[in-house]
Structures are given as C-alpha cells and as structure tokens.
Coordinates of C-alpha atoms in Angstrom, one line a residue:
Chain A
X12 CA 0.0 0.0 0.1
X13 CA 2.9 2.3 0.9
X14 CA 4.3 1.8 -2.6
X15 CA 1.1 2.6 -4.3
X16 CA 0.6 5.8 -2.2
X17 CA 4.2 6.8 -3.0
X18 CA 3.5 6.6 -6.8
X19 CA 0.1 8.3 -6.2
X20 CA 1.8 11.0 -4.1
X21 CA 4.3 11.8 -6.8
X22 CA 1.7 12.0 -9.4
X23 CA -0.6 14.5 -7.6
X24 CA 2.3 16.5 -6.2
X25 CA 3.8 16.9 -9.6
X26 CA 0.5 18.3 -11.0
X27 CA -0.6 20.3 -8.0
X28 CA 2.9 22.0 -7.9
X29 CA 2.4 23.5 -11.3
X30 CA 1.5 27.2 -11.0
X31 CA -0.3 26.8 -14.4
X32 CA -2.9 24.7 -12.7
X33 CA -3.9 27.5 -10.4
X34 CA -3.8 30.0 -13.2
X35 CA -6.2 27.9 -15.2
X36 CA -8.4 27.4 -12.2
X37 CA -8.7 31.2 -11.9
X38 CA -9.5 31.4 -15.6
X39 CA -12.3 28.9 -15.0
X40 CA -13.7 31.0 -12.1
X41 CA -13.6 34.2 -14.3
X42 CA -15.4 32.4 -17.1
X43 CA -18.0 31.1 -14.7
X44 CA -18.4 34.5 -13.2
X45 CA -18.7 36.2 -16.7
X46 CA -21.9 34.2 -17.3
X47 CA -23.7 36.8 -15.2
X48 CA -23.1 39.3 -18.1
X49 CA -25.3 37.3 -20.2
X50 CA -28.5 38.4 -18.7
X51 CA -29.8 40.4 -21.7
X52 CA -28.4 38.1 -24.3
X53 CA -30.0 35.0 -22.7
X54 CA -33.2 36.9 -21.7
X55 CA -32.9 36.4 -17.9
X56 CA -31.4 32.9 -18.2
X57 CA -27.9 33.9 -16.7
X58 CA -28.4 32.0 -13.6
X59 CA -29.1 28.8 -15.5
X60 CA -26.2 29.8 -17.8
X61 CA -23.7 30.2 -14.9
X62 CA -24.6 26.7 -13.4
X63 CA -24.2 25.1 -16.8
X64 CA -20.8 26.8 -17.4
X65 CA -19.6 25.7 -14.1
X66 CA -20.6 22.1 -14.6
X67 CA -19.3 22.3 -18.2
X68 CA -15.8 23.7 -17.2
X69 CA -15.5 21.4 -14.1
X70 CA -16.1 18.4 -16.5
X71 CA -13.4 19.7 -18.9
X72 CA -10.9 20.4 -16.1
X73 CA -11.3 16.9 -14.8
X74 CA -11.1 15.4 -18.3
X75 CA -7.8 17.3 -18.9
X76 CA -6.2 16.0 -15.7
X77 CA -7.3 12.5 -16.7
X78 CA -5.9 12.9 -20.0
X79 CA -2.6 14.0 -18.5
X80 CA -2.2 10.3 -17.4
X81 CA -2.2 9.2 -21.1
X82 CA 0.9 11.4 -21.5
X83 CA 2.6 10.5 -18.1
X84 CA 2.5 6.7 -18.3
X85 CA 3.7 6.2 -22.0
X86 CA 6.3 8.9 -21.3
X87 CA 7.6 7.0 -18.2
X88 CA 7.6 3.7 -19.9
X89 CA 9.4 5.2 -23.0
X90 CA 12.0 7.1 -21.1
X91 CA 12.8 4.3 -18.7
X92 CA 11.4 6.0 -15.6
X93 CA 8.9 3.2 -15.0
X94 CA 11.6 0.7 -15.6
X95 CA 13.8 2.1 -12.8
X96 CA 10.8 2.3 -10.4
X97 CA 10.0 -1.4 -11.2
X98 CA 13.4 -2.4 -10.1
X99 CA 12.3 -1.6 -6.6
X100 CA 10.0 -3.9 -4.7
X101 CA 7.1 -2.6 -6.7
X102 CA 4.7 -4.6 -8.8
X103 CA 3.3 -3.5 -12.2
X104 CA -0.2 -3.6 -10.8
X105 CA 0.8 -1.4 -8.1
X106 CA 2.5 1.1 -10.4
X107 CA -0.6 1.3 -12.4
X108 CA -3.0 1.6 -9.3
X109 CA -0.6 4.2 -8.0
X110 CA -0.9 6.2 -11.1
X111 CA -4.6 5.7 -11.1
X112 CA -5.1 7.0 -7.6
X113 CA -2.6 10.0 -8.0
X114 CA -4.6 11.1 -11.0
X115 CA -8.1 10.7 -9.2
X116 CA -7.0 12.4 -6.1
X117 CA -5.8 15.3 -8.2
X118 CA -9.0 15.5 -10.1
X119 CA -10.9 15.4 -6.9
X120 CA -8.8 18.3 -5.4
X121 CA -9.2 20.5 -8.6
X122 CA -12.8 19.6 -9.1
X123 CA -13.5 20.5 -5.5
X124 CA -11.6 23.9 -5.7
X125 CA -13.6 24.8 -9.0
X126 CA -17.0 23.7 -7.3
X127 CA -16.2 25.8 -4.2
X128 CA -15.3 28.9 -6.2
X129 CA -18.5 28.5 -8.2
X130 CA -20.6 28.3 -5.0
X131 CA -18.9 31.4 -3.7
X132 CA -19.5 33.2 -7.0
X133 CA -23.1 32.0 -7.1
X134 CA -23.8 33.4 -3.6
X135 CA -22.1 36.7 -4.3
X136 CA -24.0 37.2 -7.6
X137 CA -27.5 35.6 -6.9
X138 CA -27.4 35.8 -3.0
X139 CA -28.4 32.1 -3.0
X140 CA -26.6 29.7 -0.6
X141 CA -25.5 26.3 -1.3
X142 CA -28.1 24.3 -3.5
X143 CA -27.9 20.5 -2.7
X144 CA -28.8 19.6 -6.2
X145 CA -26.0 21.7 -7.6
X146 CA -23.7 20.3 -5.0
X147 CA -24.6 16.7 -6.0
X148 CA -24.3 17.5 -9.7
X149 CA -20.7 18.8 -9.1
X150 CA -19.8 15.8 -6.8
X151 CA -21.1 13.5 -9.6
X152 CA -18.8 15.1 -12.1
X153 CA -15.9 14.8 -9.6
X154 CA -16.8 11.2 -9.0
X155 CA -16.8 10.7 -12.9
X156 CA -12.9 11.0 -12.6
X157 CA -12.7 7.6 -11.3
X158 CA -13.9 5.5 -14.4
X159 CA -12.4 8.2 -16.6
X160 CA -8.9 7.7 -15.2
X161 CA -9.4 4.1 -15.4
X162 CA -10.2 4.4 -19.1
X163 CA -7.1 6.6 -19.6
X164 CA -4.8 4.1 -17.9
X165 CA -6.2 1.2 -20.0
X166 CA -5.8 3.1 -23.2
X167 CA -2.2 4.1 -22.1
X168 CA -1.5 0.3 -22.0
X169 CA -3.1 -0.8 -25.2
X170 CA -2.6 2.2 -27.6
X171 CA 0.7 3.5 -29.2
X172 CA 2.0 6.7 -27.2
X173 CA 1.2 9.2 -30.1
X174 CA -2.4 8.6 -30.3
X175 CA -3.4 7.7 -26.8
X176 CA -4.5 11.2 -25.5
X177 CA -6.6 11.8 -28.7
X178 CA -8.3 8.4 -28.6
X179 CA -8.8 8.8 -24.9
X180 CA -10.4 12.1 -25.4
X181 CA -12.7 10.7 -28.2
X182 CA -13.5 7.7 -26.0
X183 CA -14.5 9.8 -23.0
X184 CA -16.5 12.1 -25.4
X185 CA -18.5 9.1 -26.6
X186 CA -18.8 7.4 -23.2
X187 CA -21.4 10.0 -22.3
X188 CA -23.7 8.4 -25.0
X189 CA -23.2 4.7 -24.6
X190 CA -26.7 4.4 -22.9
X191 CA -28.2 4.9 -26.4
X192 CA -26.3 1.8 -27.6
X193 CA -27.3 -0.3 -24.6
X194 CA -30.6 -0.9 -26.3
X195 CA -29.1 -3.1 -28.9
X196 CA -28.2 -6.9 -28.8
X197 CA -24.6 -7.4 -27.7
X198 CA -24.1 -3.8 -26.3
X199 CA -26.9 -4.7 -23.9
X200 CA -24.9 -7.3 -22.3
X201 CA -21.6 -5.5 -22.1
X202 CA -23.2 -2.2 -21.0
X203 CA -21.9 -0.9 -17.7
X204 CA -19.6 -3.8 -17.2
X205 CA -17.2 -3.3 -20.2
X206 CA -18.9 -0.4 -21.9
X207 CA -18.6 2.5 -19.6
X208 CA -21.6 4.9 -19.5
X209 CA -20.3 8.4 -18.0
X210 CA -23.8 9.8 -18.5
X211 CA -24.6 8.0 -15.1
X212 CA -22.6 11.0 -13.7
X213 CA -24.3 13.6 -15.9
X214 CA -27.0 15.6 -13.9
X215 CA -26.0 18.7 -16.0
X216 CA -29.3 18.5 -17.8
X217 CA -31.3 18.7 -14.7
X218 CA -29.0 20.3 -12.2
X219 CA -32.0 21.7 -10.2
X220 CA -33.3 18.3 -9.6
X221 CA -31.9 16.5 -6.7
X222 CA -30.1 13.2 -7.6
X223 CA -30.1 12.1 -4.1
X224 CA -27.2 11.0 -1.9
X225 CA -27.8 7.4 -2.4
X226 CA -27.4 7.9 -6.2
X227 CA -24.2 9.8 -5.7
X228 CA -22.8 7.1 -3.6
X229 CA -24.0 4.2 -6.0
X230 CA -22.6 6.2 -8.9
X231 CA -19.2 6.4 -7.2
X232 CA -19.4 2.6 -6.3
X233 CA -20.1 1.9 -10.1
X234 CA -17.0 3.9 -11.0
X235 CA -14.9 2.1 -8.5
X236 CA -16.2 -1.4 -9.9
X237 CA -15.6 -0.3 -13.5
X238 CA -12.1 0.9 -12.4
X239 CA -11.4 -2.5 -11.0
X240 CA -12.3 -4.2 -14.4
X241 CA -10.3 -1.6 -16.4
X242 CA -7.3 -1.6 -14.0
X243 CA -7.1 -5.4 -13.9
X244 CA -7.2 -5.6 -17.7
X245 CA -4.6 -2.9 -17.9
X246 CA -2.5 -4.9 -15.4
X247 CA -2.9 -8.1 -17.3
X248 CA -1.8 -6.3 -20.5
X249 CA 1.1 -4.6 -18.7
X250 CA 2.2 -7.9 -17.3
X251 CA 3.0 -9.2 -21.0
X252 CA 4.5 -5.8 -22.0
X253 CA 8.1 -5.3 -22.6
X254 CA 9.6 -2.3 -21.0
X255 CA 12.9 -0.5 -21.3
Chain B
X280 CA -2.0 -20.6 -17.2
X281 CA -0.4 -18.8 -14.5
X282 CA -2.4 -18.4 -11.2
X283 CA -2.1 -14.5 -11.3
X284 CA -3.6 -14.4 -14.8
X285 CA -6.4 -16.7 -13.6
X286 CA -7.0 -14.3 -10.6
X287 CA -7.0 -11.3 -13.0
X288 CA -9.7 -12.9 -15.2
X289 CA -11.8 -13.8 -12.1
X290 CA -11.6 -10.3 -10.8
X291 CA -12.5 -8.9 -14.3
X292 CA -15.6 -11.3 -14.6
X293 CA -16.9 -10.3 -11.2
X294 CA -16.4 -6.6 -11.9
X295 CA -18.1 -6.9 -15.3
X296 CA -21.2 -8.6 -13.7
X297 CA -21.5 -6.3 -10.9
X298 CA -20.8 -3.2 -13.0
X299 CA -23.3 -4.2 -15.6
X300 CA -26.0 -4.9 -12.9
X301 CA -25.3 -1.5 -10.9
X302 CA -25.2 0.4 -14.3
X303 CA -28.6 -0.8 -15.3
X304 CA -30.0 0.1 -11.8
X305 CA -28.4 3.6 -11.9
X306 CA -29.6 4.1 -15.4
X307 CA -33.2 3.4 -14.4
X308 CA -32.9 5.4 -11.3
X309 CA -31.5 8.4 -13.4
X310 CA -34.5 7.9 -15.9
X311 CA -37.2 8.0 -13.1
X312 CA -35.4 11.1 -11.5
X313 CA -35.2 13.0 -14.8
X314 CA -38.0 11.6 -17.1
X315 CA -37.1 14.1 -19.8
X316 CA -33.7 12.4 -20.0
X317 CA -35.0 9.9 -22.6
X318 CA -36.2 12.8 -24.7
X319 CA -32.8 14.4 -25.0
X320 CA -31.2 14.3 -28.4
X321 CA -29.0 11.2 -29.0
X322 CA -26.4 13.3 -30.8
X323 CA -23.1 12.5 -28.9
X324 CA -21.9 15.9 -27.6
X325 CA -20.1 14.7 -24.5
X326 CA -23.0 15.2 -22.1
X327 CA -23.1 18.9 -22.8
X328 CA -26.5 19.0 -24.2
X329 CA -27.7 21.7 -21.6
X330 CA -24.8 24.0 -22.3
X331 CA -25.4 23.5 -26.0
X332 CA -29.0 24.3 -25.8
X333 CA -28.0 27.6 -23.8
X334 CA -25.6 28.6 -26.7
X335 CA -28.3 27.9 -29.2
X336 CA -30.9 29.9 -27.2
X337 CA -28.7 32.9 -27.3
X338 CA -28.1 32.4 -31.1
X339 CA -31.9 32.1 -31.5
X340 CA -32.4 35.4 -29.7
X341 CA -30.0 37.1 -31.9
X342 CA -31.6 35.6 -34.9
X343 CA -35.1 36.7 -33.6
X344 CA -33.8 40.2 -33.2
X345 CA -32.8 40.3 -36.8
X346 CA -36.4 39.7 -38.1
X347 CA -39.1 42.3 -38.4
X348 CA -41.8 39.7 -38.1
X349 CA -42.3 35.8 -38.3
X350 CA -44.1 35.0 -41.4
X351 CA -44.3 32.3 -44.1
X352 CA -40.7 33.2 -45.4
X353 CA -38.9 32.5 -42.0
X354 CA -41.3 30.5 -39.9
X355 CA -39.5 27.2 -41.0
X356 CA -36.2 28.4 -39.8
X357 CA -37.7 29.6 -36.5
X358 CA -39.3 26.1 -36.0
X359 CA -35.9 24.5 -36.9
X360 CA -33.9 26.6 -34.5
X361 CA -36.5 26.0 -31.6
X362 CA -36.5 22.3 -32.4
X363 CA -32.8 22.1 -32.0
X364 CA -33.0 23.9 -28.6
X365 CA -35.8 21.6 -27.3
X366 CA -34.1 18.5 -28.5
X367 CA -31.0 19.5 -26.5
X368 CA -33.1 20.5 -23.5
X369 CA -36.5 19.3 -23.5
X370 CA -37.3 21.2 -20.1
X371 CA -36.2 24.6 -21.5
X372 CA -39.4 26.3 -20.2
X373 CA -38.5 29.8 -21.4
X374 CA -37.5 28.7 -24.8
X375 CA -40.8 26.7 -25.2
X376 CA -43.0 29.6 -24.0
X377 CA -41.3 32.3 -25.9
X378 CA -40.9 30.1 -29.0
X379 CA -44.6 29.2 -29.0
X380 CA -45.5 32.8 -28.4
X381 CA -43.4 34.0 -31.2
X382 CA -44.9 31.3 -33.6
X383 CA -48.5 31.9 -32.5
X384 CA -49.4 34.2 -35.3
X385 CA -47.6 32.6 -38.1
X386 CA -48.0 28.9 -37.3
X387 CA -50.3 28.3 -34.4
X388 CA -50.4 24.6 -35.0
X389 CA -46.6 24.3 -34.6
X390 CA -46.8 26.6 -31.5
X391 CA -49.3 24.2 -29.9
X392 CA -47.3 21.3 -30.9
X393 CA -44.3 22.6 -29.0
X394 CA -46.3 23.4 -26.0
X395 CA -48.2 20.1 -26.1
X396 CA -44.9 18.2 -26.0
X397 CA -43.8 20.2 -22.9
X398 CA -47.2 19.7 -21.3
X399 CA -47.0 16.0 -21.8
X400 CA -43.6 15.8 -20.1
X401 CA -43.2 13.9 -16.8
X402 CA -40.6 16.4 -15.8
X403 CA -41.4 17.6 -12.2
X404 CA -41.1 21.2 -13.2
X405 CA -42.9 21.1 -16.4
X406 CA -45.7 19.0 -15.0
X407 CA -46.6 21.8 -12.5
X408 CA -46.2 24.5 -15.1
X409 CA -49.7 26.2 -15.7
X410 CA -48.4 28.8 -18.1
X411 CA -47.8 26.3 -21.0
X412 CA -51.3 24.8 -21.1
X413 CA -52.7 28.4 -20.7
X414 CA -50.8 29.6 -23.6
X415 CA -51.7 26.6 -25.6
X416 CA -55.5 27.3 -25.0
X417 CA -55.0 31.0 -25.7
X418 CA -53.3 30.3 -29.2
X419 CA -56.1 27.8 -30.1
X420 CA -58.8 30.3 -29.0
X421 CA -57.4 33.5 -30.4
X422 CA -54.9 32.7 -33.3
X423 CA -56.1 29.4 -34.7
X424 CA -58.6 29.8 -37.6
X425 CA -61.2 28.7 -36.9
X426 CA -60.7 28.8 -33.2
X427 CA -60.9 25.4 -31.5
X428 CA -62.8 26.3 -28.4
X429 CA -63.2 22.6 -27.1
X430 CA -59.4 21.9 -27.3
X431 CA -58.7 25.4 -25.7
X432 CA -61.1 24.6 -22.7
X433 CA -59.3 21.4 -22.2
X434 CA -55.9 23.2 -21.9
X435 CA -57.4 26.1 -19.9
X436 CA -58.8 23.5 -17.4
X437 CA -55.4 21.9 -17.3
X438 CA -53.8 25.2 -16.5
X439 CA -56.4 25.5 -13.7
X440 CA -55.7 22.2 -12.3
X441 CA -52.1 23.0 -12.2
X442 CA -52.5 26.4 -10.4
X443 CA -52.6 24.6 -6.9
X444 CA -55.9 26.3 -6.0
X445 CA -54.6 29.8 -6.7
X446 CA -55.5 30.3 -10.4
X447 CA -55.3 33.8 -11.9
X448 CA -58.5 35.5 -12.7
X449 CA -57.7 35.6 -16.6
X450 CA -57.2 31.9 -16.5
X451 CA -60.5 31.3 -14.9
X452 CA -62.4 33.6 -17.3
X453 CA -60.6 32.1 -20.4
X454 CA -61.6 28.6 -19.3
X455 CA -65.3 29.6 -18.8
X456 CA -65.5 31.5 -22.0
X457 CA -63.8 28.8 -23.9
X458 CA -66.1 26.1 -22.5
X459 CA -69.1 28.3 -23.3
X460 CA -68.1 28.9 -26.8
X461 CA -67.3 25.3 -27.3
X462 CA -71.0 24.7 -26.4
X463 CA -71.8 27.0 -29.4
X464 CA -72.7 30.1 -27.4
X465 CA -71.5 33.1 -29.2
X466 CA -72.3 35.8 -26.7
X467 CA -69.4 36.2 -24.1
X468 CA -71.6 36.8 -21.1
X469 CA -74.0 33.9 -21.8
X470 CA -70.9 31.7 -22.6
X471 CA -69.5 32.7 -19.2
X472 CA -72.9 32.0 -17.4
X473 CA -73.2 28.6 -19.1
X474 CA -70.0 27.5 -17.9
X475 CA -70.4 28.8 -14.4
X476 CA -73.6 27.0 -14.1
X477 CA -72.0 23.8 -15.3
X478 CA -69.2 24.1 -12.7
X479 CA -71.7 25.3 -9.9
X480 CA -74.0 22.4 -10.4
X481 CA -71.2 20.0 -9.7
X482 CA -70.8 21.6 -6.2
X483 CA -74.5 21.7 -5.5
X484 CA -77.0 18.8 -5.3
X485 CA -76.2 15.3 -4.2
X486 CA -72.9 14.9 -5.9
X487 CA -71.2 17.6 -3.8
X488 CA -68.1 17.4 -6.1
X489 CA -65.4 20.1 -5.8
X490 CA -64.9 22.6 -8.6
X491 CA -61.7 24.0 -9.8
X492 CA -63.2 27.5 -9.9
X493 CA -62.7 29.4 -6.6
X494 CA -65.6 31.5 -5.2
X495 CA -67.8 29.8 -7.7
X496 CA -71.1 31.1 -6.0
X497 CA -70.0 34.8 -6.1
X498 CA -68.7 34.4 -9.7
X499 CA -72.1 33.0 -10.6
X500 CA -74.2 35.6 -9.1
X501 CA -72.1 38.3 -10.7
X502 CA -72.3 36.6 -14.2
X503 CA -76.1 35.9 -13.8
X504 CA -76.7 39.6 -12.9
X505 CA -74.6 40.8 -15.9
X506 CA -76.4 38.3 -18.3
X507 CA -79.7 39.3 -16.9
X508 CA -79.0 42.9 -17.4
X509 CA -77.7 42.6 -21.0
X510 CA -80.4 39.9 -22.1
X511 CA -83.5 40.9 -20.2
X512 CA -86.4 38.5 -20.8
X513 CA -84.0 35.8 -22.2
X514 CA -85.7 32.5 -21.2
X515 CA -82.6 30.6 -20.5
X516 CA -81.1 33.4 -18.3
X517 CA -84.4 33.7 -16.5
X518 CA -84.5 29.9 -15.8
X519 CA -80.9 30.2 -14.5
X520 CA -81.7 33.1 -12.3
X521 CA -84.6 31.2 -10.9
X522 CA -82.8 28.1 -10.3
X523 CA -79.8 29.9 -8.6
X524 CA -82.1 32.0 -6.3
X525 CA -84.0 28.9 -5.3
X526 CA -80.9 27.0 -4.4
X527 CA -79.3 30.0 -2.7
X528 CA -82.5 31.0 -0.8
X529 CA -80.7 31.1 2.5
X530 CA -78.1 33.5 1.2
X531 CA -80.9 36.4 1.0
X532 CA -80.5 36.9 -2.7
X533 CA -83.3 38.4 -4.7
X534 CA -85.1 35.9 -6.8
X535 CA -85.5 38.6 -9.6
X536 CA -82.0 40.2 -9.9
X537 CA -79.8 38.0 -7.7
X538 CA -78.7 40.8 -5.7
X539 CA -78.3 40.4 -2.1
X540 CA -80.5 42.3 0.3
X541 CA -80.1 43.3 4.1
X542 CA -81.8 42.4 7.2
X543 CA -85.3 44.0 7.6
X544 CA -85.6 44.6 3.8
X545 CA -89.0 43.8 2.5
X546 CA -88.2 44.8 -1.1
X547 CA -85.0 44.5 -3.1
X548 CA -83.1 47.8 -3.3
X549 CA -81.9 47.0 -6.8
X550 CA -84.9 45.9 -8.6
X551 CA -87.9 46.6 -6.3
X552 CA -89.0 42.9 -6.2
X553 CA -90.6 41.7 -3.0
X554 CA -88.2 39.7 -1.1
X555 CA -88.6 37.5 2.0
X556 CA -87.4 39.5 5.0
X557 CA -85.1 38.3 7.7
X558 CA -83.5 39.6 10.8
X559 CA -86.7 41.2 12.0
X560 CA -88.3 41.0 15.4
X561 CA -91.3 38.6 15.2
X562 CA -93.5 40.9 17.3
X563 CA -92.8 44.6 16.0
X564 CA -90.8 43.8 12.7
X565 CA -87.9 46.0 14.0
X566 CA -84.5 45.2 12.8
X567 CA -82.9 42.9 15.3
X568 CA -79.4 44.0 16.7
X569 CA -78.8 41.1 19.2
X570 CA -80.5 38.5 21.1
X571 CA -83.4 40.7 22.1
X572 CA -85.4 43.3 20.1
X573 CA -84.1 46.7 20.9
X574 CA -87.6 48.1 20.3
X575 CA -90.0 45.8 22.2
X576 CA -87.7 43.5 24.2
X577 CA -89.0 40.4 22.7
X578 CA -86.4 37.6 22.6
X579 CA -85.3 36.8 19.0
X580 CA -86.1 33.3 17.7

C-alpha cells in the first residue's frame, strides 16, 4: 500500500505543484463569473447559464487531468522511468494503481476547488446559498474522474503513445452517449461492465433536480467497480508488455 | 496458465457482472429522476446538451432580433432553431414559452405542438407549469382559424388544475369563455354564465363534487346579474336566475335580480322585487341587533 501511495503522491504532487494549474483554475472562475453578464443576451437565463458553465468547465478540467495520465504513463515507459521504479519492490499492478489513484486524487482536489469557487460566486451574484442539487451535480462530475482515469490508464497500455491522448479524449466524449447503444443486442450485455456509461454521472441536464445522496454514492461505487475491471485488464496487458 | 492471470480474469469477470448490474440500476434510477432524459437528443456531444441548448438559445435570440416579423418566409427557420434547442433541453421552459408565443401568429399549429410536447412531459417542473397549457389554450382560441374552443377549454382546465388552488382570474375567465363557446354560445356573457352554471351544479346537489373555480357562487351571481341586465327576458337566463335564487335562498338573494338584500328589507333595493325579509323582530318587525329586540324587548327566535 505504501508503494502505491508513493506513486500516487508523486503524481498528484507533480500536477498540484504546477503554477499553471492554479492560473487555469482562476481562468475557470472568471469564465463562470462572466456568465452573469449574459442576462440580456439570454433573456434572464444567466443563472441557469452560470450553473451550466460551471458544470461544463468542471467536467473539462477533470477530463484534462485524466488525459494527462495518457501522456505520463507512456512517457515514463518510453523514457525508462517506469523501469527504474519497477526495479524496486514494486509490482506492475501497484504502479498502475498508484498512477490511477494519484490522478483521481488530483482530479478530486481540482474539481472541489472549482466547485467551491463556483458556489462562492453564485452566492455573491445571486445571493443564494449552497443548493444541494447543484452540489450533488458537481460531486457526480468529480466522481466521474474515477472511471475516466481507469479508461485513460487502460488506453495508455493498449494504444501507441502518439495517439493515446486523442483516442482517450474521443472515448471519454462518446462514453457519455453509450446508454443509447445499450438498447441493442450485444451492447446490452456489455453495458456498464465493459462499456462505460459516463452519462450516469451527468446531472447537467437537470442540475436543479436532486439526484439523491444514495444515487451519488451508487454512481461512485459503479465508477470504482468499472475501474477494477479496467485496471485489472490494464495490469494483465502490462504484465505481458516489454519495457525498457 | 499462471495463477495470477487466472486471478485477473476472475476479478474482471466479477467486476463486469457487478458493474453491468449496477449500471442498469443507476440508469433506471436516473430516468425515473429525470423523465425528460430519454427525450434528450441522442447526438453524442459529451453530455454537454444543456450548455449547447443555452448557446443555441442565445443564437436564437440574436436571430429573432434580426427579424421584422415571423411569416411564411422565415417560420420554418424559426421552427428548426427551436426544435434544436428543445431537442437538447426538453425542459427549457422559457424557450418553449417564448418560441410558442413568437410562432403563435404565423404557425399556431406548430406553436401548440411545441407546447403540447412540454405539457405531456413527466418532468417535475414542467408537470406543474400552468403557463404552458394556458398559452396553448390561448393560441387555439385567439390565433387558430377557426378557433378550437373545445380543445382550448381542455388546456385552460389543465392550467387551472395545475394552479394549486390559486389560479389567476384571467385563466378562470378564459376557461369559462372557451367552454361556453365550445357549447356553441357566441355571446361572451352567456358563454360565461353557461360554464359557471355547469361548474356550480357540480358543487350543489347530491354529488357535492369540488370545482376548480374558486368563489364559484360569487362569480355565478355576478355573471347571472350581468347576463340578466344584458339579455332581459331571455328565457334561458331567467331559468338560470330562478334556479340559482332557489338554491341560494338562505343566502338572502333577490329571486328577480340576484342581488343580495339586508336584514329588515322587504323589497330588493336594486330591482324593487318583493323579497322574503329576515333579521326582524317577530313581534314589532324592527331590525334585530342582538338576542333581544331593541324596540320591544322580545327575545329573538
């Protein structure tokens, strides 16, 4: 466990030490706050717009952190950093789980910072305190980092370094629409188990409707279960992979 | 095969089964929480349908600002843009409302179609919205040629039912007029009276049903008085006045003009009709002020 946390710690520390991350968070807050200026252009829908922009930008921020894994793992494998680490008493599975946890923790921290900033802005602009349904919508987005990261780790194992980030981004994009495929034959069988459905974390379309804490918890559990599948498969592939 | 590989495969199989089952449960739960989710466009845009609808809404407003009026030349474009917005966000109340209003003149059928889709929605917010059925009824009554009163009355009634016991007066009047017109009554006052009598009869008699019209008796009296004044001698109005005054006898209503009269009055102050006096001393006919007559001291019965 200590080895896993050491790998995870190095991952999140590396990202959270970057000043550009905080600069981007401030940019996200500015963009969220700027929605209040759209009152005339949206005919009084600026409140809805601010909510939607906050959920959109939080999703994008988390997706970017997740995609950073697809740069990091192939780079470490390519440059031999992974091989150096694996000479120590560290298994390949532990290495992947460490990378996965580090990325998830980073996404959770950044997602929470963005959400907190949004709630402060929302209170300052509209004078409304914390709305539970909005909090749950943001928490679901943050929880979506769990299966997203698992997908990124899996793709880092099976795809060539050059195309991994692009393919991961496309896969994440389409993973929000897999429930439409789940109606058909074979897809129905693999839905949820092999075929991820990130739309389960998507309450953006009805952020004023309370998802319920049980739903939020169940969605996070599903994310964890899917991650077990994806990481086990990644580990199996990594086991047979030659590294420098 | 190595033991670790077998272990990996077993873990994956368990995760697939458990994940599949949980995902299906979550999907069903999500659909039941957000019924309109299944109506959202299937276009894969990364789950950003709501934001995309906001952007399209602002573009729509810009586009509408560039138009002088909505007519045959541009109505298809307006409909297309609105369709796109509502496909992305079927709960976009303002887009539905404003879109239907802007189309009401050029294409009332299309406007009502947008509204009826939103009215039929199982979404908790739209389900309670009374403005949408009201607007649908209004368009069918005032913009559709020829007017569809029966269908309009159905929508107005829906608006009343969704008003949670506090409907606006204009919704009540629209419903009553549409219902009366649906029965072929052209005159607005008579149409109003006919509908009020229909609703009032539900609350009186053996059925004792509840009506969606608040203060039905007061409204009926005012409507009957107005109809009687505008149509003196009309047989139907006279019959209604007689029926109402007979039923509301204990409310001290003049049987001729339906105006109320006070204690001690022997004749209606409005029409001069002889009325059944009340609140008088049985001995000296003086108006009673309490338990005993202030004039002769006889105990009131």
